[in-house]
Amino acid sequence: MSLLITAILFALLGAIVFSLIGLISGTDETAIMVPLTLLVILLGAPPAAVFSFFMAAVLAKHLTHAVPTALMGIPGDTTAVPLIDHANTLRRMGMPHIALRKMISGGIIGAFIALPTAVLLGQFLGQFADFFKSSTGIIFTLAAILIAFFSKGKWVSVLMIIPFAFFIKSLDLVSFSILDKHLSISFFLGIAIGPIFCDLLFATSSSARKTIERDKPKEYHLAPETKTWKGYFPNPFKILTGRQQVFTSITTFISSLTFVFSPVGMTSLMGEIVGSRTKGAYKKSTTSLAVMNGVTESTYIAEVIIPLIAFGIPLSPVALGPGSPLFNAPPVFTVDPINNLHTYLTSWEFFLYGAIGLIIASLIAYPFSMNYARKASVLVMKLVSQEAIVAMFIGLACLLAFHEAQLVGIVLTFTVAAVGGLLNRILGIGAGVQFMIFYASTWIMTTLFGI
Amino acid sequence: MANNHKSPTNDFNKKTKTYLEILGDTILPNQLLFAVLISVGISLGGYNIGLWLLPSIASESMVASYSLLIGILGSVVSLVFCSILFKPKRILVEEETSSESMRQVFKDLQLDPLEELELIENDPITKKELEEFGVLNSFLALREEQKK
C-alpha cells in the first residue's frame, strides 16, 4: 500500500515540475529529462515510483509544451516540430486556442491507448529476450550503425562510430586508472548536455561567436485569448469530432507498435497520411494536430515501455535518449548485466504504475493547459530568464558528475559534452547515436583491439 | 565552421550585437557567466556542506542521498535567485487583432476561401463546432469580403 502512495507522490512531483518545464519553449528533451530522472533514481526512489514519475513527467511535459507551440508558433521541443505548420495556420486564423485544445485532447487519447498496447507487445516480444540478452554487444553495435544511418548527419555518423567509441574507451581507461572504477553517469550526462554546452563554447570562441550573436532580444508573439468555454475539466472526447477520435485512436494504436522509429518521423508520417485524406484548411489542420500530438505521445510511451518490458536494454530512440536512466543509472540500474526496471517490475506492475503516472499527469497538466495556458506562459516568460535556466542545468550536471566521481566526473562530463555537442550541432550526429556508441564501445574495442 | 578563418578583430568595434542566442533564446553573456558561477557554486556547495555536516546527524548510508537533495535544492534556489538578479531578455508582443484579415491568411496559404466556406456549410459537425467555439462568424465574414 505504501508503495502505491510513494508512486502517486512521485507522479505528482513529475507532473508538477514538468508541467512548468513544458511552458519553456525550445528546451532539449534529453538534456532535461535525463538529469532530473537520474536524480530521482539516485535519491533512492523505489523502481515503481521511478516509473510513475517518468510517465507523469513525459505526459505532463507534452501537454504543456503544446502551449508555446500553439500560442507562439515556436516548437515546445523537438518532438513538436512537425506540428508547427498546422498550428501556425490556425494561429493566423485567430484560433490558437482551438489548435491547443485539439492537440492536448489528441495527446491524452494517444497516451491511454499506448500504455496497454505497449505493455502487451512488450510481453509478447519478451519471448525472444534471451537471444537479445546473450548478444547485447553486437546488437548495440548493429543498432548504432542503423541509428547512425538514419540520423541527421547520416554517413558522417556511421563514419564516426569507431573513432567515437575509441574516444569513449580512452576516457574510460584514464578515469579508471585514477579512480579504479568505471564511470557511466558522467559519460551520458556529457552526451545529454552536449547541445547546451556547445552553445556556451560558441559564446566563448571569438570566431564561432558570430554565428550566435543577435542585435536585439528575441521577440515572441503571443496570440490573444478567446475564452469560449465553461467548467474546469473538459472531456477530451467532446473537444474532438467523431472522425478525429477515430483517426487519433487508429493512428496512435499503430504507432504504439512501431517502437524502433523516431517519434518525430512517425508523427510526420501519420500526420501526412491523415491530413491528405481531409479536406478544408480548418478541418485538415485541427484533425492533423489531434492525430499528430496523439502519435507523438503514443510512440514516445511505447518506445520506453516495450524495450523495458521485453529486453531491459535500450533499443529505441527514446529509450536511448530521454528514457536512458530507466535502463542505466549505476549503481542503481545497469545494462550489463541487466539490472533495471526490466528486472524489478512485472508487466502488470508496468501497467499499474504507468497508469498512475498518466492519470496524475492528466489530472494536473490537462486542465492546467486547458484553462491557464496563456496566463501561465506569460508569467514564465516574464519571470524566468534563460540565463537562470541554462545555469541551473549546468549546475545540475556538475552536481551529478561530482556525485559520481568528484572532480574527475566533472572534467569527464564536460570533455564528453564538448566533443559530443560539437559533433551533434555541427555534423548532425544526434545524442541517440552517441548513446548507442557509448553502449557499444566496449564490444567494439574488445573485438578490434582485444581490450 | 565556414567563417572560422575570418579575422575576429572587428568584433570590438560593433557594440550593437550584445545578445547571444543559447538554446533558442537570447541572453547577455556576462549575466550568463555569473548565473552559471552562482548555480554551480550553490549546488556543489550545498552538496559538500551536506557531506561534511550530515554524518553526525543522519545514518551513514543516507548521507550521499541527502547531500544530493541539498544540492538539488541549491540549484532550484539558484534558479529563483538568478531569475530575480537577471531579468529575462525576451520581448513579448501580445497580439490584439485576432482576425488579421482571414483573407490574407488564405491568400498566403494559396487556398480558396469560397471552397473552404462551402466545405464548412456542407459539414454540419464542423459548422456546429465552429459555432460553439465562436469563430464561425470570422469564416462567414470571408464571403462578405469576397463579394466586395
XYZ file of C-alpha atoms in Angstrom:
599
model
C 0.000 0.000 0.000
C 2.737 2.446 0.955
C 4.456 1.753 -2.377
C 1.303 2.864 -4.134
C 1.320 6.122 -2.200
C 5.032 6.666 -2.881
C 4.370 6.112 -6.588
C 1.495 8.605 -6.524
C 3.647 11.198 -4.757
C 6.479 10.836 -7.266
C 3.990 11.023 -10.132
C 2.648 14.256 -8.619
C 6.170 15.615 -8.397
C 6.892 14.701 -12.020
C 3.605 16.134 -13.252
C 4.011 19.481 -11.483
C 7.685 20.035 -12.297
C 7.324 19.049 -15.947
C 4.087 20.998 -16.460
C 6.145 24.095 -15.711
C 9.166 22.993 -17.747
C 6.898 22.342 -20.748
C 5.965 26.025 -20.885
C 9.568 26.977 -21.593
C 9.876 26.681 -25.332
C 12.735 25.197 -27.281
C 14.026 23.048 -24.453
C 16.017 19.970 -25.407
C 14.130 16.863 -24.362
C 17.124 14.666 -23.500
C 19.073 17.401 -21.726
C 16.194 17.955 -19.326
C 14.681 14.509 -18.818
C 17.991 12.721 -18.180
C 19.405 14.735 -15.245
C 16.066 15.010 -13.437
C 15.215 11.308 -13.841
C 18.725 10.387 -12.723
C 18.247 12.472 -9.601
C 15.041 10.657 -8.706
C 16.746 7.280 -9.199
C 19.908 8.169 -7.288
C 17.869 9.598 -4.434
C 16.669 6.053 -3.894
C 13.074 6.148 -5.123
C 11.648 2.613 -5.482
C 11.635 1.351 -9.134
C 7.823 1.519 -9.349
C 7.851 5.155 -8.238
C 10.616 5.973 -10.714
C 8.438 4.601 -13.499
C 5.353 6.540 -12.353
C 7.481 9.681 -12.124
C 8.801 9.221 -15.632
C 5.410 8.537 -17.220
C 3.824 11.512 -15.443
C 6.744 13.723 -16.477
C 6.544 12.699 -20.134
C 2.801 13.246 -20.466
C 2.771 16.493 -18.459
C 5.617 17.947 -20.468
C 3.964 17.092 -23.763
C 0.624 18.507 -22.686
C 2.088 21.846 -21.676
C 4.654 22.117 -24.470
C 1.645 22.366 -26.750
C 1.200 25.843 -25.247
C 4.216 27.571 -26.846
C 3.614 25.512 -29.995
C 0.039 26.718 -30.406
C 0.149 30.210 -28.893
C 3.532 31.414 -30.110
C 4.326 29.256 -33.098
C 7.573 28.033 -31.541
C 8.016 24.279 -31.139
C 7.841 23.345 -27.440
C 10.703 20.946 -28.155
C 11.996 18.814 -30.998
C 9.032 16.431 -30.922
C 6.652 19.346 -31.618
C 8.460 20.474 -34.781
C 6.217 18.583 -37.272
C 3.115 20.237 -35.771
C 4.261 23.790 -36.360
C 2.750 24.306 -39.821
C -0.771 23.317 -38.858
C -0.524 25.190 -35.563
C 0.561 28.311 -37.443
C -2.343 28.089 -39.876
C -4.844 28.079 -37.019
C -2.914 30.721 -35.105
C -3.001 33.074 -38.054
C -6.707 32.439 -38.468
C -7.000 33.699 -34.903
C -7.783 30.305 -33.360
C -4.656 29.217 -31.472
C -6.768 28.124 -28.513
C -8.606 25.642 -30.724
C -5.282 24.298 -32.002
C -4.130 23.876 -28.409
C -7.261 22.050 -27.308
C -7.231 19.680 -30.265
C -3.578 18.900 -29.662
C -3.808 18.091 -25.993
C -7.028 16.117 -26.366
C -5.302 14.011 -29.026
C -2.294 13.612 -26.735
C -4.391 12.322 -23.840
C -6.128 9.748 -26.035
C -2.786 8.673 -27.530
C -1.243 8.156 -24.095
C -4.030 5.962 -22.787
C -4.130 3.827 -25.931
C -0.353 3.397 -25.977
C 0.027 2.130 -22.416
C -1.942 -1.161 -22.664
C -0.852 -1.766 -26.277
C 2.826 -1.327 -25.441
C 2.619 -3.487 -22.323
C 1.048 -6.351 -24.301
C 3.517 -6.080 -27.169
C 6.418 -5.878 -24.737
C 5.278 -9.041 -23.051
C 4.929 -10.806 -26.386
C 8.413 -9.772 -27.534
C 9.778 -10.901 -24.176
C 9.876 -14.490 -25.529
C 12.848 -13.534 -27.634
C 14.596 -11.763 -24.779
C 17.170 -14.494 -24.076
C 18.567 -14.165 -27.565
C 18.817 -10.380 -27.166
C 20.365 -10.582 -23.719
C 23.063 -13.051 -24.701
C 24.336 -10.902 -27.539
C 23.948 -7.317 -26.348
C 27.380 -6.186 -27.578
C 26.782 -6.990 -31.216
C 23.169 -5.780 -31.052
C 24.291 -2.397 -29.721
C 26.857 -2.150 -32.486
C 24.390 -3.042 -35.246
C 21.827 -0.690 -33.745
C 24.442 2.070 -33.614
C 25.093 1.646 -37.344
C 21.367 1.633 -38.114
C 20.542 4.647 -35.955
C 23.592 6.489 -37.259
C 22.445 5.974 -40.827
C 19.019 7.405 -40.047
C 20.377 10.349 -38.039
C 20.530 13.895 -39.368
C 24.193 13.567 -40.280
C 23.722 10.174 -41.989
C 27.118 8.980 -43.378
C 29.239 11.090 -41.057
C 27.526 9.417 -38.111
C 28.383 5.983 -39.479
C 31.986 7.080 -40.125
C 32.373 8.402 -36.587
C 31.240 5.227 -34.808
C 34.710 3.713 -34.366
C 36.522 6.995 -33.586
C 33.861 7.971 -31.037
C 33.984 4.508 -29.444
C 37.772 4.904 -29.271
C 37.343 8.302 -27.637
C 34.891 6.937 -25.055
C 37.072 3.940 -24.236
C 40.170 6.127 -23.851
C 38.395 8.388 -21.378
C 37.145 5.288 -19.611
C 40.696 3.929 -19.247
C 42.074 7.250 -17.994
C 39.330 7.691 -15.424
C 39.640 4.030 -14.406
C 43.353 4.421 -13.756
C 42.623 7.422 -11.493
C 39.592 6.134 -9.596
C 39.776 2.365 -10.007
C 36.110 2.229 -11.045
C 34.244 2.542 -14.331
C 32.138 5.673 -14.759
C 28.847 5.810 -16.570
C 26.635 8.682 -15.405
C 29.342 11.229 -16.182
C 29.531 9.873 -19.729
C 25.932 10.098 -20.641
C 25.329 13.336 -18.789
C 28.023 14.697 -21.066
C 26.242 13.393 -24.160
C 22.899 14.754 -22.909
C 24.054 18.298 -22.130
C 26.243 18.405 -25.253
C 23.998 20.783 -27.231
C 23.711 23.318 -24.362
C 27.421 23.168 -23.721
C 28.156 23.561 -27.413
C 26.279 26.888 -27.443
C 28.288 28.005 -24.427
C 31.525 27.061 -26.208
C 30.414 29.096 -29.221
C 29.838 32.047 -26.897
C 33.416 31.912 -25.629
C 35.044 31.452 -29.015
C 35.890 34.738 -30.705
C 35.499 33.173 -34.145
C 32.430 30.963 -33.641
C 30.659 33.580 -31.546
C 29.390 35.412 -34.630
C 27.027 32.605 -35.530
C 25.016 33.078 -32.331
C 25.265 36.874 -31.955
C 21.990 38.793 -32.088
C 21.471 42.564 -32.133
C 18.197 42.507 -30.220
C 16.384 40.240 -27.775
C 14.215 37.537 -29.225
C 10.649 38.567 -29.940
C 7.710 36.368 -29.051
C 4.251 36.959 -30.463
C 1.539 35.772 -28.177
C -1.951 35.304 -29.572
C -4.919 36.795 -27.710
C -7.128 34.653 -25.524
C -10.657 33.919 -26.575
C -12.322 32.110 -23.743
C -15.192 30.144 -25.183
C -15.932 27.506 -22.671
C -17.068 26.862 -19.128
C -16.081 24.324 -16.491
C -12.734 23.100 -15.238
C -12.132 19.609 -16.569
C -13.247 19.392 -20.194
C -13.949 15.970 -21.680
C -11.269 15.295 -24.334
C -13.772 13.303 -26.394
C -16.048 16.323 -26.656
C -13.249 18.542 -27.925
C -12.646 16.204 -30.861
C -15.210 15.328 -33.511
C -16.137 11.683 -34.026
C -13.961 11.431 -37.083
C -10.990 12.905 -35.257
C -11.458 10.451 -32.394
C -11.447 7.515 -34.796
C -8.374 8.720 -36.696
C -6.498 9.513 -33.499
C -7.294 6.115 -31.992
C -6.256 4.164 -35.086
C -3.023 6.042 -35.730
C -1.947 6.014 -32.093
C -2.612 2.277 -31.921
C -0.433 1.688 -34.981
C 2.335 3.921 -33.723
C 2.377 2.122 -30.365
C 3.598 -0.938 -32.263
C 6.396 0.719 -34.202
C 8.784 1.273 -31.369
C 12.031 1.395 -33.297
C 11.310 4.531 -35.330
C 11.789 8.092 -34.123
C 8.671 9.763 -32.679
C 9.233 12.790 -34.924
C 9.293 10.547 -38.013
C 6.134 8.674 -37.041
C 4.382 11.960 -36.240
C 5.156 13.441 -39.650
C 4.177 10.225 -41.426
C 0.822 9.726 -39.683
C 0.001 13.440 -39.892
C 0.638 13.356 -43.621
C -1.494 10.239 -44.153
C -4.485 11.628 -42.260
C -4.052 15.208 -43.468
C -4.103 14.173 -47.120
C -7.459 12.469 -46.564
C -9.067 15.550 -45.015
C -10.477 18.446 -46.983
C -10.669 22.099 -45.968
C -7.941 24.097 -44.214
C -9.680 24.264 -40.844
C -10.612 20.597 -40.708
C -7.266 19.485 -42.055
C -5.292 21.489 -39.504
C -7.398 20.524 -36.493
C -7.530 16.836 -37.443
C -3.813 16.683 -38.200
C -2.945 18.363 -34.908
C -5.051 15.953 -32.852
C -3.609 12.942 -34.689
C -0.018 14.152 -34.666
C 0.095 15.013 -30.993
C -1.552 11.687 -30.209
C 1.043 9.834 -32.281
C 3.964 11.694 -30.672
C 2.639 10.685 -27.290
C 1.958 7.043 -28.120
C 5.257 6.465 -29.939
C 7.096 8.059 -27.071
C 5.419 5.951 -24.409
C 5.677 2.728 -26.423
C 9.369 3.321 -27.118
C 10.089 3.427 -23.410
C 7.798 0.606 -22.287
C 8.392 -2.046 -24.961
C 12.197 -2.308 -24.609
C 11.859 -2.081 -20.812
C 9.435 -4.987 -20.571
C 10.809 -7.146 -23.365
C 14.600 -6.787 -23.194
C 15.850 -4.487 -20.459
C 18.240 -2.938 -22.974
C 17.529 0.415 -24.616
C 16.646 -0.453 -28.201
C 14.690 2.586 -29.377
C 15.452 6.274 -29.968
C 13.504 7.410 -26.890
C 14.942 4.677 -24.666
C 18.393 5.811 -25.755
C 17.659 9.483 -25.165
C 15.261 10.798 -22.535
C 14.456 7.328 -21.168
C 18.055 6.134 -20.798
C 18.282 6.483 -16.981
C 15.491 3.909 -16.626
C 17.871 1.367 -18.166
C 21.220 2.562 -16.928
C 21.872 4.603 -13.802
C 24.707 2.956 -11.906
C 24.955 1.889 -9.175
C 21.152 1.537 -9.021
C 20.338 0.360 -12.559
C 22.750 -1.258 -15.026
C 22.504 -2.621 -18.569
C 25.381 -5.080 -18.408
C 24.396 -7.248 -16.534
C 20.742 -6.287 -16.953
C 19.557 -4.980 -13.634
C 16.984 -2.239 -14.116
C 13.213 -1.686 -14.249
C 13.050 -4.762 -16.509
C 14.167 -6.959 -13.588
C 12.250 -5.159 -10.847
C 8.760 -4.840 -12.338
C 6.357 -7.329 -13.893
C 4.233 -6.476 -16.939
C 1.244 -5.934 -14.706
C 3.231 -3.552 -12.494
C 4.413 -1.647 -15.543
C 0.774 -1.215 -16.483
C -0.334 -0.237 -12.989
C 2.425 2.272 -12.204
C 2.396 3.595 -15.758
C -1.333 4.206 -15.442
C -0.784 6.021 -12.135
C 1.707 8.324 -13.821
C -0.513 9.015 -16.820
C -3.672 9.589 -14.765
C -1.976 12.000 -12.386
C -0.349 13.911 -15.234
C -3.756 14.160 -16.951
C -5.412 15.425 -13.787
C -2.806 18.155 -13.366
C -1.468 19.158 -16.763
C -4.614 18.752 -18.840
C -6.936 21.162 -17.008
C -3.943 23.409 -16.353
C -3.116 23.881 -20.019
C -6.792 23.996 -20.999
C -7.636 26.760 -18.544
C -4.493 28.701 -17.734
C -2.320 28.221 -20.822
C -1.946 31.867 -21.688
C -1.589 33.306 -18.196
C 0.990 30.699 -17.241
C 3.147 31.194 -20.307
C 3.142 34.984 -19.879
C 4.190 34.529 -16.269
C 7.003 32.091 -17.076
C 8.293 34.225 -19.943
C 8.298 37.392 -17.885
C 9.764 35.955 -14.692
C 12.183 33.150 -15.541
C 15.236 34.179 -17.512
C 17.093 31.960 -19.951
C 20.322 32.700 -18.052
C 18.821 31.107 -14.943
C 17.586 28.041 -16.852
C 20.870 27.357 -18.633
C 22.790 27.955 -15.409
C 20.558 25.577 -13.492
C 21.172 22.725 -15.929
C 24.917 23.296 -15.930
C 24.747 23.308 -12.124
C 22.746 20.068 -12.051
C 25.179 18.386 -14.439
C 28.123 19.397 -12.233
C 26.294 18.129 -9.173
C 25.532 14.709 -10.651
C 29.001 14.281 -12.115
C 30.578 15.300 -8.815
C 28.314 12.836 -7.031
C 29.626 10.007 -9.195
C 33.321 10.855 -9.350
C 34.168 14.242 -7.811
C 36.400 16.450 -9.933
C 37.204 13.631 -12.372
C 33.482 13.281 -13.061
C 33.055 16.974 -13.805
C 36.060 17.124 -16.135
C 34.940 13.939 -17.891
C 31.358 15.192 -18.330
C 32.453 18.453 -19.919
C 35.031 16.739 -22.116
C 32.342 14.435 -23.484
C 29.896 17.373 -23.706
C 32.367 19.431 -25.741
C 33.153 16.676 -28.248
C 29.633 15.225 -28.339
C 27.959 18.633 -28.503
C 30.076 19.822 -31.431
C 29.540 16.532 -33.289
C 25.826 16.919 -32.590
C 25.419 20.581 -33.545
C 27.805 20.836 -36.462
C 27.814 17.364 -38.001
C 24.329 16.207 -37.020
C 25.440 13.138 -35.053
C 22.487 13.064 -32.649
C 22.532 12.222 -28.952
C 20.807 8.871 -29.669
C 23.680 7.772 -31.919
C 26.218 8.828 -29.299
C 24.406 6.936 -26.540
C 24.326 3.827 -28.726
C 28.053 4.091 -29.474
C 28.682 4.522 -25.750
C 26.888 1.230 -25.060
C 28.609 -0.485 -27.987
C 32.098 0.885 -27.268
C 33.194 -1.991 -25.001
C 32.300 -4.642 -27.571
C 33.808 -2.652 -30.482
C 37.104 -2.096 -28.677
C 37.316 -5.686 -27.439
C 36.675 -7.011 -30.930
C 39.126 -4.650 -32.623
C 41.980 -4.496 -30.123
C 41.246 -7.113 -27.523
C 40.921 -4.666 -24.613
C 32.590 26.325 -39.411
C 32.907 28.181 -42.669
C 33.724 31.567 -41.174
C 36.435 30.334 -38.838
C 39.332 31.725 -40.836
C 37.977 35.277 -40.897
C 39.695 37.730 -38.615
C 37.743 38.277 -35.427
C 39.152 41.760 -34.748
C 36.138 43.760 -35.942
C 34.216 42.253 -33.021
C 35.275 45.025 -30.710
C 34.033 47.817 -32.928
C 30.494 46.560 -33.197
C 28.722 47.230 -29.962
C 25.258 46.634 -31.346
C 25.329 42.844 -31.198
C 25.221 42.428 -27.446
C 22.980 39.392 -27.203
C 23.805 35.743 -27.725
C 21.342 33.031 -28.637
C 21.689 29.983 -26.372
C 19.237 27.104 -26.781
C 16.862 29.221 -28.842
C 16.622 32.251 -26.587
C 18.672 35.416 -26.157
C 20.946 36.059 -23.180
C 23.570 38.580 -22.093
C 26.971 36.848 -21.913
C 28.199 38.456 -18.690
C 24.996 37.698 -16.859
C 25.073 34.087 -18.044
C 28.628 33.736 -16.774
C 27.621 34.957 -13.324
C 24.466 32.831 -13.357
C 26.497 29.684 -14.133
C 29.005 30.506 -11.396
C 26.227 31.103 -8.878
C 24.357 27.929 -9.835
C 27.431 25.679 -9.780
C 28.615 27.314 -6.563
C 25.346 26.896 -4.698
C 24.600 23.335 -5.822
C 28.115 21.948 -5.349
C 28.486 23.991 -2.170
C 25.252 22.584 -0.787
C 26.305 19.043 -1.677
C 29.680 19.368 0.031
C 28.243 21.011 3.126
C 25.874 18.040 3.285
C 28.752 15.563 3.036
C 30.606 17.394 5.785
C 27.737 18.081 8.154
C 25.370 15.145 7.775
C 27.460 12.202 9.060
C 26.944 13.476 12.611
C 23.139 13.586 12.178
C 21.952 11.017 9.621
C 22.730 7.323 9.210
C 25.810 6.650 7.097
C 24.000 5.019 4.185
C 21.778 8.036 3.600
C 24.456 10.755 3.716
C 25.106 10.746 -0.028
C 21.397 10.818 -0.926
C 20.584 13.634 1.498
C 23.585 15.612 0.274
C 22.361 15.188 -3.282
C 18.976 16.501 -2.187
C 20.594 19.585 -0.658
C 22.479 20.090 -3.914
C 19.238 19.915 -5.921
C 17.524 22.356 -3.593
C 20.552 24.557 -4.141
C 20.078 24.537 -7.895
C 16.381 25.354 -7.543
C 17.282 28.231 -5.220
C 19.793 29.416 -7.785
C 17.094 29.322 -10.480
C 14.918 31.682 -8.436
C 17.854 33.824 -7.358
C 19.268 34.187 -10.892
C 15.820 34.975 -12.306
C 15.473 37.829 -9.815
C 19.011 39.030 -10.407
C 18.982 38.733 -14.194
C 15.694 39.675 -15.801
C 14.510 37.843 -18.930
C 15.566 39.456 -22.227
C 12.525 38.401 -24.205
C 10.252 40.859 -25.946
C 6.686 39.753 -25.517
C 4.290 41.115 -28.123
C 0.701 40.447 -27.211
C -1.254 40.487 -30.434
C -4.685 42.035 -30.154
C -6.021 41.509 -33.642
C -7.410 38.029 -33.871
C -8.635 38.082 -37.453
C -5.574 39.576 -39.110
C -7.739 39.531 -42.189
C -8.692 35.936 -42.714
C -8.476 36.644 -46.418
C -4.750 37.376 -46.200
C -4.173 34.050 -44.481
C -5.988 32.158 -47.198
C -4.078 34.055 -49.841
C -0.754 33.206 -48.206
C -1.690 29.560 -47.939
C -2.886 29.600 -51.550
C -6.326 28.412 -50.583
C -9.705 29.375 -51.981
C -11.831 30.897 -49.194
C -15.088 30.086 -51.007
C -14.160 26.443 -51.283
C -13.387 26.379 -47.564
C -16.742 28.024 -46.791
C -18.595 25.546 -48.943
C -16.904 22.651 -47.151
C -17.911 24.112 -43.805
C -21.503 24.719 -44.898
C -21.837 21.133 -46.097
C -20.359 19.656 -42.947
C -22.803 20.083 -40.049
C -20.342 18.716 -37.462
C -17.617 21.199 -38.309
C -20.123 24.024 -38.622
C -21.561 23.305 -35.200
C -18.078 23.063 -33.707
C -17.059 26.427 -35.167
C -20.245 27.932 -33.834
C -19.567 26.559 -30.352
C -16.031 27.912 -30.421
C -17.489 31.265 -31.505
C -15.402 31.575 -34.661
C -17.997 30.758 -37.308
C -18.568 34.463 -37.897
C -14.973 35.119 -38.866
C -15.319 32.440 -41.540
C -18.630 33.844 -42.744
C -17.024 37.267 -42.957
C -14.883 35.778 -45.711
C -17.894 35.700 -48.007
C -18.667 39.343 -47.352
C -15.097 40.297 -48.165
C -15.138 38.140 -51.254
C -18.314 39.797 -52.560
C -16.682 43.185 -52.404
